[in-house]
mmCIF file of C-alpha atoms in Angstrom:
data_model
loop_
_atom_site.group_PDB
_atom_site.id
_atom_site.type_symbol
_atom_site.label_atom_id
_atom_site.label_comp_id
_atom_site.label_asym_id
_atom_site.label_seq_id
_atom_site.Cartn_x
_atom_site.Cartn_y
_atom_site.Cartn_z
ATOM 1 C CA MET A 683 14.384 51.246 48.806
ATOM 2 C CA MET A 684 10.708 50.652 49.376
ATOM 3 C CA TYR A 685 7.793 53.001 49.426
ATOM 4 C CA ARG A 686 4.099 52.462 49.928
ATOM 5 C CA VAL A 687 1.608 54.942 48.533
ATOM 6 C CA LEU A 688 -1.966 54.889 49.782
ATOM 7 C CA VAL A 689 -4.195 56.815 47.454
ATOM 8 C CA PRO A 690 -7.719 57.798 48.542
ATOM 9 C CA LEU A 691 -8.915 60.462 46.114
ATOM 10 C CA LEU A 692 -11.679 62.829 47.206
ATOM 11 C CA SER A 693 -12.403 65.244 44.395
ATOM 12 C CA LEU A 694 -13.634 68.740 45.265
ATOM 13 C CA LEU A 695 -12.584 68.393 48.889
ATOM 14 C CA LEU A 696 -9.598 66.202 49.487
ATOM 15 C CA CYS A 697 -7.401 63.334 48.602
ATOM 16 C CA GLY A 698 -4.317 61.885 50.211
ATOM 17 C CA CYS A 699 -1.613 59.356 50.041
ATOM 18 C CA SER A 700 1.116 58.112 52.296
ATOM 19 C CA MET A 701 4.441 56.576 51.550
ATOM 20 C CA ALA A 702 7.131 55.171 53.759
ATOM 21 C CA ASN A 703 10.715 54.418 52.908
ATOM 22 C CA SER A 704 12.431 51.390 54.396
ATOM 23 C CA SER A 705 15.141 48.906 53.545
ATOM 24 C CA GLY A 706 13.352 46.824 50.889
ATOM 25 C CA VAL A 707 13.880 46.701 47.138
ATOM 26 C CA SER A 708 10.306 46.788 45.871
ATOM 27 C CA ALA A 709 7.792 49.548 45.342
ATOM 28 C CA GLY A 710 4.057 49.661 45.033
ATOM 29 C CA PHE A 711 0.853 51.646 45.202
ATOM 30 C CA ALA A 712 -2.365 50.584 46.911
ATOM 31 C CA ALA A 713 -5.752 52.137 47.576
ATOM 32 C CA SER A 714 -6.609 52.822 51.201
ATOM 33 C CA GLU A 715 -9.767 53.615 53.158
ATOM 34 C CA GLU A 716 -12.022 56.226 51.560
ATOM 35 C CA PRO A 717 -13.343 59.390 53.171
ATOM 36 C CA THR A 718 -17.109 59.644 53.520
ATOM 37 C CA ASN A 719 -17.957 63.172 52.334
ATOM 38 C CA SER A 720 -20.750 63.444 49.767
ATOM 39 C CA VAL A 721 -21.870 65.473 46.768
ATOM 40 C CA PRO A 722 -22.291 68.409 46.198
ATOM 41 C CA SER A 723 -19.532 69.493 48.595
ATOM 42 C CA SER A 724 -17.340 66.651 47.429
ATOM 43 C CA ARG A 725 -17.122 63.731 45.076
ATOM 44 C CA LEU A 726 -15.334 60.603 46.165
ATOM 45 C CA ALA A 727 -13.174 58.130 44.298
ATOM 46 C CA SER A 728 -10.562 55.675 45.488
ATOM 47 C CA GLN A 729 -8.005 54.552 42.946
ATOM 48 C CA GLY A 730 -4.773 52.624 43.190
ATOM 49 C CA GLN A 731 -2.247 51.245 40.760
ATOM 50 C CA SER A 732 0.615 48.861 41.252
ATOM 51 C CA THR A 733 3.840 50.070 39.739
ATOM 52 C CA GLY A 734 7.549 49.389 39.646
ATOM 53 C CA GLN A 735 10.392 51.919 39.737
ATOM 54 C CA ASN A 736 10.250 52.450 35.959
ATOM 55 C CA SER A 737 7.645 55.130 35.307
ATOM 56 C CA GLY A 738 6.843 53.578 31.929
ATOM 57 C CA GLN A 739 5.834 50.130 33.153
ATOM 58 C CA SER A 740 3.783 48.534 35.895
ATOM 59 C CA SER A 741 5.303 46.106 38.392
ATOM 60 C CA GLU A 742 4.104 43.273 36.136
ATOM 61 C CA GLY A 743 6.076 44.727 33.220
ATOM 62 C CA THR A 744 3.022 45.860 31.243
ATOM 63 C CA PRO A 745 3.148 49.345 29.674
ATOM 64 C CA ARG A 746 1.191 52.098 31.349
ATOM 65 C CA ARG A 747 -1.423 54.058 29.436
ATOM 66 C CA TYR A 748 -1.044 57.806 29.632
ATOM 67 C CA ALA A 749 -3.577 60.609 29.415
ATOM 68 C CA SER A 750 -2.194 62.230 26.251
ATOM 69 C CA ASN A 751 0.987 62.622 24.231
ATOM 70 C CA ASP A 752 2.114 65.652 26.242
ATOM 71 C CA ASP A 753 0.776 64.449 29.586
ATOM 72 C CA HIS A 754 2.448 61.497 31.283
ATOM 73 C CA ILE A 755 0.027 60.879 34.113
ATOM 74 C CA PRO A 756 -1.250 57.285 33.971
ATOM 75 C CA LYS A 757 -4.889 57.026 32.958
ATOM 76 C CA GLY A 758 -7.292 56.296 35.767
ATOM 77 C CA THR A 759 -5.133 57.967 38.429
ATOM 78 C CA PHE A 760 -6.773 61.402 38.522
ATOM 79 C CA GLU A 761 -10.133 63.103 38.928
ATOM 80 C CA LYS A 762 -11.611 66.170 37.220
ATOM 81 C CA ALA A 763 -14.274 68.457 38.678
ATOM 82 C CA PRO A 764 -17.726 68.669 37.070
ATOM 83 C CA SER A 765 -18.229 71.946 35.230
ATOM 84 C CA GLY A 766 -19.418 74.664 37.580
ATOM 85 C CA ALA A 767 -19.353 72.417 40.642
ATOM 86 C CA LEU A 768 -17.710 75.062 42.823
ATOM 87 C CA ALA A 769 -18.885 78.202 41.033
ATOM 88 C CA ASP A 770 -21.027 79.304 43.990
ATOM 89 C CA ARG A 771 -18.188 79.211 46.546
ATOM 90 C CA ASP A 772 -16.396 82.353 47.689
ATOM 91 C CA TYR A 773 -12.604 82.162 47.509
ATOM 92 C CA GLY A 774 -11.994 85.883 48.029
ATOM 93 C CA SER A 775 -10.349 85.395 51.422
ATOM 94 C CA THR A 776 -8.600 82.091 50.715
ATOM 95 C CA GLN A 777 -4.935 82.166 51.683
ATOM 96 C CA LEU A 778 -2.216 80.014 53.169
ATOM 97 C CA ASP A 779 -0.090 80.904 56.188
ATOM 98 C CA PRO A 780 2.448 78.055 56.507
ATOM 99 C CA GLU A 781 3.199 78.885 60.131
ATOM 100 C CA LYS A 782 -0.506 78.775 60.991
ATOM 101 C CA ALA A 783 -0.772 75.449 59.183
ATOM 102 C CA ARG A 784 2.154 74.118 61.188
ATOM 103 C CA ASP A 785 0.591 75.308 64.430
ATOM 104 C CA LEU A 786 -2.807 73.761 63.633
ATOM 105 C CA ILE A 787 -1.260 70.431 62.685
ATOM 106 C CA ASN A 788 1.052 70.439 65.705
ATOM 107 C CA ALA A 789 -1.827 71.235 68.071
ATOM 108 C CA TYR A 790 -3.673 68.243 66.632
ATOM 109 C CA ARG A 791 -0.607 66.019 66.964
ATOM 110 C CA LYS A 792 -0.090 67.193 70.561
ATOM 111 C CA GLN A 793 -3.607 66.008 71.416
ATOM 112 C CA LYS A 794 -2.491 62.541 70.289
ATOM 113 C CA GLY A 795 0.784 62.653 72.214
ATOM 114 C CA LEU A 796 2.943 63.139 69.120
ATOM 115 C CA LYS A 797 5.978 65.358 68.592
ATOM 116 C CA PRO A 798 5.617 68.639 66.676
ATOM 117 C CA LEU A 799 6.708 69.134 63.077
ATOM 118 C CA LYS A 800 9.080 71.787 61.760
ATOM 119 C CA LEU A 801 8.598 73.615 58.469
ATOM 120 C CA ASN A 802 11.044 72.411 55.815
ATOM 121 C CA SER A 803 11.836 74.358 52.650
ATOM 122 C CA ALA A 804 12.539 71.279 50.504
ATOM 123 C CA LEU A 805 9.207 69.660 51.403
ATOM 124 C CA ALA A 806 7.486 72.996 50.760
ATOM 125 C CA GLU A 807 9.132 73.056 47.333
ATOM 126 C CA ALA A 808 7.860 69.553 46.567
ATOM 127 C CA ALA A 809 4.370 70.533 47.709
ATOM 128 C CA LYS A 810 4.365 73.746 45.671
ATOM 129 C CA ALA A 811 5.525 71.995 42.521
ATOM 130 C CA HIS A 812 2.710 69.475 42.769
ATOM 131 C CA SER A 813 0.035 72.084 43.507
ATOM 132 C CA ARG A 814 1.180 74.068 40.470
ATOM 133 C CA ASP A 815 1.000 70.989 38.293
ATOM 134 C CA LEU A 816 -2.485 70.086 39.534
ATOM 135 C CA ALA A 817 -3.666 73.639 38.868
ATOM 136 C CA LYS A 818 -2.188 73.624 35.375
ATOM 137 C CA TRP A 819 -4.187 70.524 34.467
ATOM 138 C CA ASP A 820 -7.164 71.305 36.758
ATOM 139 C CA ARG A 821 -7.324 67.881 38.405
ATOM 140 C CA ILE A 822 -6.579 65.987 41.592
ATOM 141 C CA SER A 823 -4.041 63.186 41.717
ATOM 142 C CA HIS A 824 -0.877 61.961 43.399
ATOM 143 C CA TYR A 825 0.781 61.581 40.011
ATOM 144 C CA GLY A 826 2.293 64.563 38.243
ATOM 145 C CA SER A 827 1.942 65.344 34.552
ATOM 146 C CA ASP A 828 5.511 64.088 34.133
ATOM 147 C CA GLY A 829 4.501 60.709 35.593
ATOM 148 C CA SER A 830 6.096 61.424 38.974
ATOM 149 C CA ASN A 831 4.717 60.090 42.248
ATOM 150 C CA PRO A 832 5.081 61.761 45.672
ATOM 151 C CA TRP A 833 8.304 59.929 46.443
ATOM 152 C CA ASP A 834 9.861 61.145 43.177
ATOM 153 C CA ARG A 835 8.989 64.741 43.965
ATOM 154 C CA VAL A 836 10.405 64.621 47.494
ATOM 155 C CA LYS A 837 13.703 63.279 46.167
ATOM 156 C CA ARG A 838 13.728 65.799 43.342
ATOM 157 C CA ALA A 839 13.404 68.634 45.861
ATOM 158 C CA GLY A 840 16.570 67.426 47.574
ATOM 159 C CA TYR A 841 14.981 65.926 50.683
ATOM 160 C CA ASN A 842 16.760 62.693 51.625
ATOM 161 C CA ALA A 843 13.760 60.964 53.172
ATOM 162 C CA LYS A 844 13.464 57.812 55.167
ATOM 163 C CA VAL A 845 9.708 58.421 55.572
ATOM 164 C CA ALA A 846 7.452 60.758 53.639
ATOM 165 C CA ALA A 847 3.726 61.216 53.108
ATOM 166 C CA GLU A 848 1.501 63.458 51.006
ATOM 167 C CA ASN A 849 -2.053 64.772 51.363
ATOM 168 C CA VAL A 850 -3.721 66.699 48.558
ATOM 169 C CA GLY A 851 -6.899 68.756 48.613
ATOM 170 C CA THR A 852 -8.853 70.654 45.974
ATOM 171 C CA GLY A 853 -11.733 73.072 46.268
ATOM 172 C CA GLN A 854 -11.403 74.023 49.940
ATOM 173 C CA ALA A 855 -11.841 77.723 50.690
ATOM 174 C CA SER A 856 -9.715 77.838 53.844
ATOM 175 C CA LEU A 857 -6.823 76.184 55.617
ATOM 176 C CA GLU A 858 -9.151 75.121 58.419
ATOM 177 C CA GLU A 859 -11.474 73.430 55.939
ATOM 178 C CA VAL A 860 -8.767 71.394 54.258
ATOM 179 C CA ILE A 861 -7.215 70.274 57.565
ATOM 180 C CA LYS A 862 -10.608 69.294 58.982
ATOM 181 C CA GLY A 863 -11.272 67.322 55.824
ATOM 182 C CA TRP A 864 -7.996 65.459 56.185
ATOM 183 C CA GLN A 865 -8.747 64.746 59.858
ATOM 184 C CA ALA A 866 -12.126 63.279 58.900
ATOM 185 C CA SER A 867 -10.591 60.853 56.402
ATOM 186 C CA PRO A 868 -8.809 57.783 57.840
ATOM 187 C CA GLY A 869 -6.118 57.704 55.170
ATOM 188 C CA HIS A 870 -5.274 61.375 55.373
ATOM 189 C CA ASN A 871 -5.590 61.483 59.145
ATOM 190 C CA LYS A 872 -3.014 58.712 59.343
ATOM 191 C CA ASN A 873 -0.576 60.966 57.501
ATOM 192 C CA LEU A 874 -1.221 63.852 59.880
ATOM 193 C CA LEU A 875 -0.476 61.547 62.813
ATOM 194 C CA LEU A 876 2.571 59.676 61.561
ATOM 195 C CA ALA A 877 4.710 59.217 64.664
ATOM 196 C CA ASP A 878 8.097 59.133 62.963
ATOM 197 C CA VAL A 879 7.930 62.270 60.793
ATOM 198 C CA GLU A 880 9.794 65.437 61.741
ATOM 199 C CA HIS A 881 9.203 67.976 58.973
ATOM 200 C CA MET A 882 6.402 69.367 56.851
ATOM 201 C CA GLY A 883 5.876 71.548 53.814
ATOM 202 C CA ILE A 884 2.534 72.874 52.622
ATOM 203 C CA ALA A 885 1.441 74.780 49.521
ATOM 204 C CA LEU A 886 -1.631 76.384 48.022
ATOM 205 C CA VAL A 887 -2.120 77.386 44.398
ATOM 206 C CA GLN A 888 -5.272 79.282 43.438
ATOM 207 C CA ASP A 889 -6.607 79.670 39.914
ATOM 208 C CA PRO A 890 -10.139 81.069 39.458
ATOM 209 C CA ARG A 891 -10.128 79.910 35.842
ATOM 210 C CA THR A 892 -10.139 76.268 36.937
ATOM 211 C CA GLU A 893 -13.090 74.191 38.103
ATOM 212 C CA PHE A 894 -11.328 73.186 41.343
ATOM 213 C CA LYS A 895 -10.242 76.781 42.181
ATOM 214 C CA THR A 896 -7.776 75.757 44.944
ATOM 215 C CA PHE A 897 -5.047 73.114 45.014
ATOM 216 C CA TRP A 898 -3.541 72.233 48.412
ATOM 217 C CA THR A 899 -0.600 69.884 48.984
ATOM 218 C CA LEU A 900 0.879 68.817 52.319
ATOM 219 C CA VAL A 901 4.087 66.798 52.485
ATOM 220 C CA VAL A 902 5.470 65.428 55.767
ATOM 221 C CA GLY A 903 8.669 63.481 56.249
ATOM 222 C CA ALA A 904 11.729 62.474 58.211
ATOM 223 C CA SER A 905 15.216 62.638 56.741
ATOM 224 C CA LEU A 906 17.990 60.084 56.863
#
């Protein structure tokens, strides 16, 4: 198996990654093009790390460094929000309607001549699990606190993928805002417009006690 994860991280507004499964035997991560939003609405970072299948070592065989004893996310693969950065935003009406999200994404794909996506419960489960984890640690990343990457989470949810991709967003107050942010970023837009995906799952976790406030995850894929 082979997957490729492209990891542009845009703290406060969005971040994304894509991964594709094919018939190779290697695995790796690489940074992709960065979005261009600016402070104070967003803070941008692009980070990538090469890794092998073993979550404890890199592809070169060197041990990974982790954030803490009880947190297995590799250091340097996540972003935290500055204190109070989003305190003036109103999240009182923030909500997620998965069917509306599907319709917005499919309308965008139709403009580009692409087939529509269907909602998939397993991909929604993978998305929800990651949003919950990001909210728990109040950060943005494509790694989970257990060291998992997007491909791990899709498999764990029971989705037998041949192609899968993940976009993540934090701090957006509406579905329209997060989708527009993904469209404006080359890396995330590429995920929205993958020609060979068939399914999608999307999740939102809100926690007013966090600095980021909202944690959005979109997973798209095609099954074997």
